[in-house]
Amino acid sequence: MKILYFDCFSGISGDMTLGALIDLGIDKDLFLNELRKLNLAGYDIDIKKVDNYGITCTDFDIKINKEYTDMLKKLDEHCGNDSSEHSHKKHGRHLSDIEGMIDISNLKKSIKELSKKIFREIAKAEAKVHNKKIEEVHFHEVGAVDSIIDIIGAAICFDILGVDKIISSPVHDGQGHMECEHGIIPVPVPAVMEMLSDSNIPYVCDNISTELVTPTGIAILKSTSTYYGNMPEMIIDKVGYGSGKKDIGKLNALRVVMGTLLDKAILYKEDVSILETNLDDTTPEMLGFIMEKLFNTGALDVYYTPIYMKKNRPSVKLTIITKKELELKITNMIFEETSTLGIRKVTSQRYVMNREIINVNTKYGKIRVKIGSKGEFSKFSPEYEDCRLAAIESNQPLWKIYHDVNKNVENGF
C-alpha cells in the first residue's frame, strides 16, 4: 500500500503542502499544465529550491500579477474607493462561485470532488465562526487566488502521486495573536480551532509567537488523512520538504514522506487512553447508569471487573477505553458521577480493522450490519438493537432474526 505521511512538526499551510508534494519529485510542467485546466487568471507561480536552516526545501510562491491588481484597482475606483462591505465583496467569492469554477473546468472528477470537499470544510468552519449560513460565507481570505491555487493544486498533486492513503502526525502550532482583516485574533485562528473541534487531529501548541497552522493547511489535512499519530512501519521511498515563509528561529517546513507499508493489509493503529478507578460504595443501579452515560459520551468500551478491596469488601474496578480527545470530558464525568477521588490513566495503542455499516434487507425489515475488513479478509456482525426491535415487532425469536440476516449477508445481501 502506497502512503503519504505528513510530518507537521512546524505546522501546515497550503503553500507548504504544495512545496512538499512537488519536492517529492512531481514534474513541474505536468503540474502546471493540470493547473491551467482551472482557467483561473491573475497569478504567476514561482517554484524554487531554498535553504531553510541548512535543509534544502521547495518553496511554492504565488504572485498576483499586474493585470489582476490593475483589475482590482479599477473595481475600487468603480465602487468609489470606499472600504464598505459592498466594495470589498467585489474582490471575494462565495462557495457557490468557487464550486462553479471547479465544475466547469477540465480537471479530473476526483480532483474536482476533493477540491470542493476541502473548500466546503473551510466554509463550514467560517459559517460557524461568523454565525452565517454556509451559502453566505464570503471567502475574503481563503477564497483569494492564492488559496484557490493551494487547494486545487494539492488535489492535483495527490492525483499525480497516486497514493492509497494519507496519514498525519500531530499538528504543531504557535501561540499568541495575529492581525487579519477582522482585527487582532488569537492563535490558532478561529477557523482553524473550529475545524479542530470536530476532528481526531492531535494538536500541539509550541512556544512560538506566530501562526503555524492556516485554515487552508488544516482543511487539506482534515479532508485527506485517515489516521493521526506516529509514522507507521514502512519502507521510505521519498521525502519532500515544503518551506514555510516565516523565520521562526529554526527549520520552518512541512515534511512529507512517501513510502510503502510493510503489511499491505495493515490493521489501523491509533492511540487510546485507558482510565481505571476502584469503586466500593456504588450501587448496581448507579453503575448501570454510569456505564450508559459513558457510552453515550463516546467511550470505546466500558466494563466492570469484580475485585476485593481493603477489609475484604467486594468491589468493582471501572475501566474505560476512550480516544484521547475525549479523555478530559470522560474523566470529569467519572468524578461527577461516582464516589471516586482518583483515576488511573494508561496511554496505549490499539489495532482496528477497516469498518463500515451497511443496511441489509431481510423479511423482517432493514437491519444494520457492521463489516470489518483487513485486506481480503472480512467479517460481519448484525447490530443487536436492530435485531432486537425486529424480533419484538415480528414476534419471532431473536435467533431467527440473526439467522436471516447472516444468510442474506453470506448470499451477497
XYZ file of C-alpha atoms in Angstrom:
413
model
C 0.000 0.000 0.000
C 1.445 3.374 -1.069
C 1.031 6.091 1.543
C 1.975 9.670 2.355
C 2.928 10.633 5.897
C 2.592 14.331 6.770
C 5.110 15.318 9.434
C 3.649 18.602 10.726
C 6.424 19.438 13.213
C 6.182 23.096 12.175
C 2.519 23.371 11.267
C 0.950 23.220 7.828
C -0.228 25.706 5.219
C -1.342 25.484 1.619
C 1.939 26.643 0.106
C 3.969 24.378 2.422
C 1.818 21.431 1.324
C 2.372 22.141 -2.364
C 6.076 22.707 -1.834
C 6.490 19.382 -0.013
C 4.430 17.402 -2.539
C 6.307 18.857 -5.514
C 9.582 18.231 -3.661
C 8.741 14.511 -3.780
C 9.545 14.646 -7.483
C 6.392 15.806 -9.245
C 7.182 17.183 -12.695
C 6.596 20.951 -12.544
C 5.383 21.213 -16.143
C 2.913 18.377 -15.627
C 1.601 20.076 -12.500
C 1.276 23.490 -14.148
C -0.437 22.043 -17.221
C -3.040 20.409 -14.964
C -3.491 23.619 -13.017
C -4.188 25.573 -16.207
C -7.319 23.453 -16.701
C -8.869 25.540 -13.933
C -8.966 28.573 -16.268
C -8.123 30.946 -13.429
C -6.277 34.137 -14.321
C -4.400 36.703 -12.289
C -1.397 34.845 -10.943
C 2.137 33.648 -11.617
C 3.814 30.752 -9.826
C 7.437 30.616 -8.716
C 8.724 27.176 -7.649
C 12.306 27.072 -6.471
C 14.714 25.372 -4.078
C 15.603 27.346 -0.946
C 17.869 26.832 2.047
C 15.835 26.733 5.257
C 18.161 26.453 8.270
C 20.519 24.171 6.365
C 17.790 21.980 4.842
C 17.002 22.224 1.130
C 13.266 22.747 0.683
C 10.942 23.582 -2.166
C 9.331 26.998 -1.921
C 5.963 27.402 -3.652
C 5.138 31.048 -4.149
C 2.049 32.518 -5.818
C 2.393 36.068 -7.094
C -0.664 38.092 -8.086
C 0.251 39.607 -11.453
C -0.081 43.219 -12.559
C -3.133 42.612 -14.749
C -5.057 41.261 -11.762
C -4.020 44.035 -9.381
C -4.932 46.619 -12.038
C -8.371 44.998 -12.315
C -8.835 45.231 -8.534
C -7.788 48.866 -8.652
C -10.399 49.622 -11.311
C -13.034 47.859 -9.190
C -12.078 50.081 -6.275
C -12.405 53.166 -8.441
C -15.759 51.977 -9.763
C -17.026 51.499 -6.192
C -15.863 54.941 -5.170
C -12.649 53.851 -3.466
C -14.576 53.147 -0.261
C -13.906 50.338 2.177
C -17.510 49.242 2.551
C -18.585 45.615 2.572
C -20.074 46.106 -0.904
C -16.749 47.277 -2.280
C -14.815 44.533 -0.538
C -17.080 41.763 -1.787
C -16.132 42.700 -5.339
C -12.796 41.051 -4.546
C -14.123 37.880 -2.988
C -16.079 34.757 -3.805
C -18.783 32.686 -2.196
C -18.636 28.897 -2.005
C -21.020 28.575 -4.954
C -18.704 30.747 -7.079
C -15.709 28.558 -6.323
C -17.593 25.297 -6.799
C -18.973 26.585 -10.096
C -15.489 27.481 -11.285
C -14.271 23.991 -10.370
C -17.239 22.258 -12.008
C -16.813 23.932 -15.411
C -13.070 23.238 -15.531
C -11.462 20.347 -17.404
C -9.966 18.861 -14.248
C -10.489 15.181 -13.423
C -13.643 14.331 -11.488
C -11.638 13.058 -8.499
C -9.669 16.323 -8.346
C -12.874 18.356 -8.524
C -14.525 16.367 -5.743
C -11.560 16.595 -3.367
C -11.122 20.330 -4.048
C -14.777 21.018 -3.281
C -14.581 18.859 -0.147
C -11.674 20.946 1.160
C -13.383 24.250 0.369
C -16.610 23.084 1.994
C -14.652 22.161 5.147
C -13.382 25.721 5.363
C -16.802 27.180 4.575
C -18.415 25.145 7.377
C -15.866 26.476 9.863
C -16.198 30.078 8.683
C -20.001 29.824 8.827
C -19.870 28.618 12.431
C -17.375 31.272 13.486
C -19.308 34.152 11.893
C -22.810 32.778 12.637
C -23.809 32.575 8.977
C -25.251 30.009 6.643
C -22.634 28.188 4.612
C -24.002 29.775 1.421
C -23.442 33.244 2.890
C -19.779 32.745 3.729
C -17.609 35.213 1.859
C -14.139 33.877 1.090
C -12.359 37.163 1.659
C -9.130 35.394 2.651
C -9.301 31.662 1.876
C -11.176 32.348 -1.378
C -8.417 34.548 -2.768
C -6.474 33.422 -5.818
C -3.556 32.006 -3.845
C -5.721 29.772 -1.644
C -7.710 28.503 -4.634
C -4.412 27.514 -6.225
C -3.215 25.917 -2.966
C -6.294 23.727 -2.560
C -6.798 22.658 -6.153
C -3.046 22.315 -6.611
C -2.878 19.943 -3.627
C -5.682 17.825 -5.112
C -3.758 17.678 -8.400
C -0.586 16.567 -6.599
C -2.397 13.792 -4.725
C -3.780 12.554 -8.036
C -0.358 12.609 -9.727
C 1.285 10.749 -6.825
C -1.451 8.103 -6.851
C -1.197 7.234 -3.152
C -3.642 4.873 -1.454
C -3.735 6.519 1.950
C -2.631 9.679 3.760
C -1.553 9.670 7.414
C -0.509 12.621 9.575
C 1.481 13.336 12.695
C 0.106 15.562 15.455
C -0.099 19.158 14.221
C 2.169 21.730 15.861
C 1.097 25.368 16.011
C 2.322 28.575 17.577
C 0.538 30.845 20.025
C -0.235 34.480 20.758
C -2.119 36.773 18.392
C -2.063 37.819 14.751
C -3.634 40.556 12.657
C -6.197 39.821 9.960
C -8.979 41.722 8.219
C -11.234 41.449 11.281
C -8.522 42.868 13.552
C -6.350 41.117 16.158
C -7.322 37.461 16.653
C -5.827 34.644 18.757
C -3.683 31.770 17.511
C -4.917 29.261 16.489
C -7.219 31.425 14.395
C -10.953 30.777 14.956
C -11.481 28.887 11.667
C -8.606 26.531 12.462
C -9.905 25.990 16.002
C -13.370 25.198 14.645
C -12.001 22.596 12.206
C -10.004 21.025 15.027
C -13.062 20.884 17.295
C -14.817 18.070 15.424
C -11.797 16.079 14.335
C -9.413 13.447 15.644
C -6.394 15.626 14.875
C -3.925 15.796 17.808
C -2.952 19.436 18.318
C 0.256 20.678 19.987
C 0.836 24.312 20.970
C 4.545 25.245 20.826
C 6.199 28.251 22.420
C 6.442 30.174 19.142
C 4.710 33.558 18.887
C 3.121 33.224 15.473
C 0.583 31.252 13.443
C 1.948 27.981 12.025
C -1.350 26.349 11.003
C -3.546 28.058 8.410
C -7.192 27.293 7.578
C -6.163 26.038 4.142
C -3.499 23.742 5.604
C -5.697 22.156 8.268
C -8.578 21.774 5.794
C -6.346 19.858 3.373
C -5.135 17.620 6.175
C -8.583 17.001 7.664
C -10.102 16.214 4.262
C -7.467 13.673 3.255
C -5.919 11.997 6.319
C -7.393 8.792 7.710
C -5.177 8.422 10.781
C -3.157 10.718 13.064
C -0.201 9.548 15.106
C 3.305 8.200 14.784
C 4.744 7.178 11.455
C 3.747 3.568 10.710
C 6.203 0.827 9.843
C 7.022 1.499 6.221
C 9.696 1.391 3.556
C 10.539 5.027 2.798
C 10.780 5.826 -0.892
C 10.994 9.629 -0.991
C 10.987 12.607 1.360
C 9.833 16.104 0.445
C 10.194 19.409 2.291
C 7.902 22.385 1.690
C 9.323 25.631 3.008
C 7.368 27.980 5.229
C 7.629 31.733 4.666
C 8.257 32.824 8.278
C 11.577 32.824 10.126
C 10.743 31.200 13.486
C 14.341 30.678 14.618
C 14.513 27.083 13.409
C 13.526 24.924 10.445
C 10.052 26.000 9.349
C 8.875 23.411 6.857
C 6.398 20.653 6.236
C 7.943 17.217 5.706
C 6.043 14.658 3.650
C 7.250 11.060 3.475
C 6.129 8.748 0.680
C 6.558 5.027 1.101
C 5.108 1.554 1.222
C 3.587 -0.081 4.273
C 5.313 -3.298 5.263
C 1.947 -5.041 5.543
C -0.359 -4.216 2.634
C -3.295 -5.499 4.694
C -2.448 -3.310 7.663
C -4.691 -3.005 10.671
C -5.089 0.664 11.516
C -3.365 1.733 14.711
C -4.492 4.573 16.942
C -3.650 5.950 20.365
C -6.216 5.441 23.121
C -6.441 6.240 26.823
C -7.313 3.564 29.390
C -8.905 5.045 32.518
C -9.458 2.974 35.683
C -10.803 3.500 39.175
C -11.890 1.216 42.036
C -15.403 1.632 43.464
C -16.511 0.037 46.736
C -19.547 2.137 47.672
C -21.612 2.498 44.490
C -24.888 0.650 43.961
C -25.507 -1.597 40.917
C -28.155 0.834 39.660
C -25.642 3.682 39.749
C -23.056 1.555 37.943
C -25.525 0.776 35.167
C -26.401 4.461 34.782
C -22.725 5.475 34.647
C -21.932 2.857 32.008
C -24.776 4.022 29.780
C -23.765 7.662 30.128
C -20.114 6.904 29.313
C -21.072 5.012 26.150
C -23.358 7.855 25.087
C -20.463 10.266 25.541
C -18.329 8.311 23.082
C -16.302 5.850 25.172
C -14.983 2.987 23.037
C -15.569 0.436 25.790
C -16.726 0.405 29.420
C -16.603 -2.622 31.710
C -16.509 -3.676 35.367
C -14.202 -6.229 36.962
C -15.059 -7.800 40.355
C -12.313 -7.113 42.924
C -11.806 -7.217 46.709
C -10.588 -4.048 48.414
C -9.409 -3.286 51.964
C -11.250 -5.033 54.806
C -12.158 -7.652 52.184
C -15.009 -5.589 50.808
C -16.455 -6.857 47.465
C -15.992 -4.022 44.942
C -15.632 -3.331 41.226
C -12.923 -1.829 39.031
C -14.359 0.540 36.413
C -12.357 0.554 33.169
C -12.955 2.910 30.244
C -11.186 2.837 26.877
C -11.507 6.155 25.066
C -9.998 8.205 22.288
C -7.554 10.756 23.647
C -9.627 13.782 22.641
C -12.461 12.611 24.941
C -10.194 11.800 27.880
C -10.770 15.012 29.848
C -14.531 15.000 29.311
C -14.842 11.378 30.437
C -12.528 11.931 33.411
C -14.711 14.805 34.626
C -17.807 12.646 34.165
C -16.345 9.853 36.320
C -15.579 12.335 39.115
C -19.088 13.795 38.921
C -20.999 10.505 38.703
C -19.050 8.269 41.111
C -17.597 8.419 44.593
C -14.002 8.028 43.428
C -11.289 10.513 44.404
C -8.721 9.378 41.856
C -8.444 7.901 38.363
C -5.522 5.976 36.876
C -4.519 6.549 33.275
C -2.506 4.488 30.783
C -1.866 5.539 27.179
C -1.954 2.614 24.808
C -2.373 1.786 21.145
C -4.963 -0.396 19.508
C -5.147 -2.031 16.096
C -8.509 -1.743 14.374
C -9.881 -3.218 11.191
C -11.486 -1.106 8.469
C -15.095 -0.609 9.500
C -18.316 0.283 7.739
C -22.037 -0.046 8.405
C -24.325 -1.451 5.691
C -28.101 -1.932 5.583
C -29.272 -5.466 4.802
C -32.805 -6.100 3.582
C -34.469 -9.060 5.317
C -38.066 -10.299 5.549
C -38.109 -8.609 8.953
C -37.061 -5.241 7.529
C -33.747 -3.413 7.183
C -31.044 -4.463 9.626
C -27.754 -2.639 10.064
C -24.657 -4.843 9.854
C -21.152 -3.873 10.933
C -18.476 -5.013 8.434
C -14.837 -5.367 9.475
C -12.157 -5.895 6.845
C -8.410 -6.477 6.700
C -7.120 -6.820 3.172
C -9.151 -9.570 1.535
C -10.392 -10.885 4.877
C -13.691 -9.611 6.290
C -16.232 -10.464 8.966
C -19.582 -9.071 9.955
C -21.889 -8.645 12.922
C -25.594 -7.664 12.877
C -26.489 -4.720 15.102
C -28.173 -6.104 18.221
C -30.622 -3.214 18.703
C -31.965 -3.597 15.143
C -32.349 -7.348 15.564
C -33.993 -6.903 18.962
C -36.542 -4.437 17.578
C -37.281 -6.703 14.603
C -37.819 -9.679 16.938
C -40.288 -7.703 19.062
C -42.207 -6.294 16.085
C -42.415 -9.678 14.294
C -42.955 -11.695 17.484
C -40.144 -14.031 16.417
C -37.235 -15.485 18.429
C -34.131 -13.306 18.318
C -32.028 -16.144 16.878
C -34.291 -16.291 13.805
C -33.598 -12.629 13.060
C -29.843 -13.200 13.332
C -30.117 -16.312 11.143
C -31.964 -14.406 8.403
C -29.502 -11.508 8.472
C -26.478 -13.824 8.340
C -27.967 -15.753 5.415
C -28.602 -12.554 3.453
C -25.070 -11.261 4.073
C -23.466 -14.568 3.077
C -25.546 -14.571 -0.129
C -24.396 -11.066 -1.020
C -27.330 -9.248 0.598
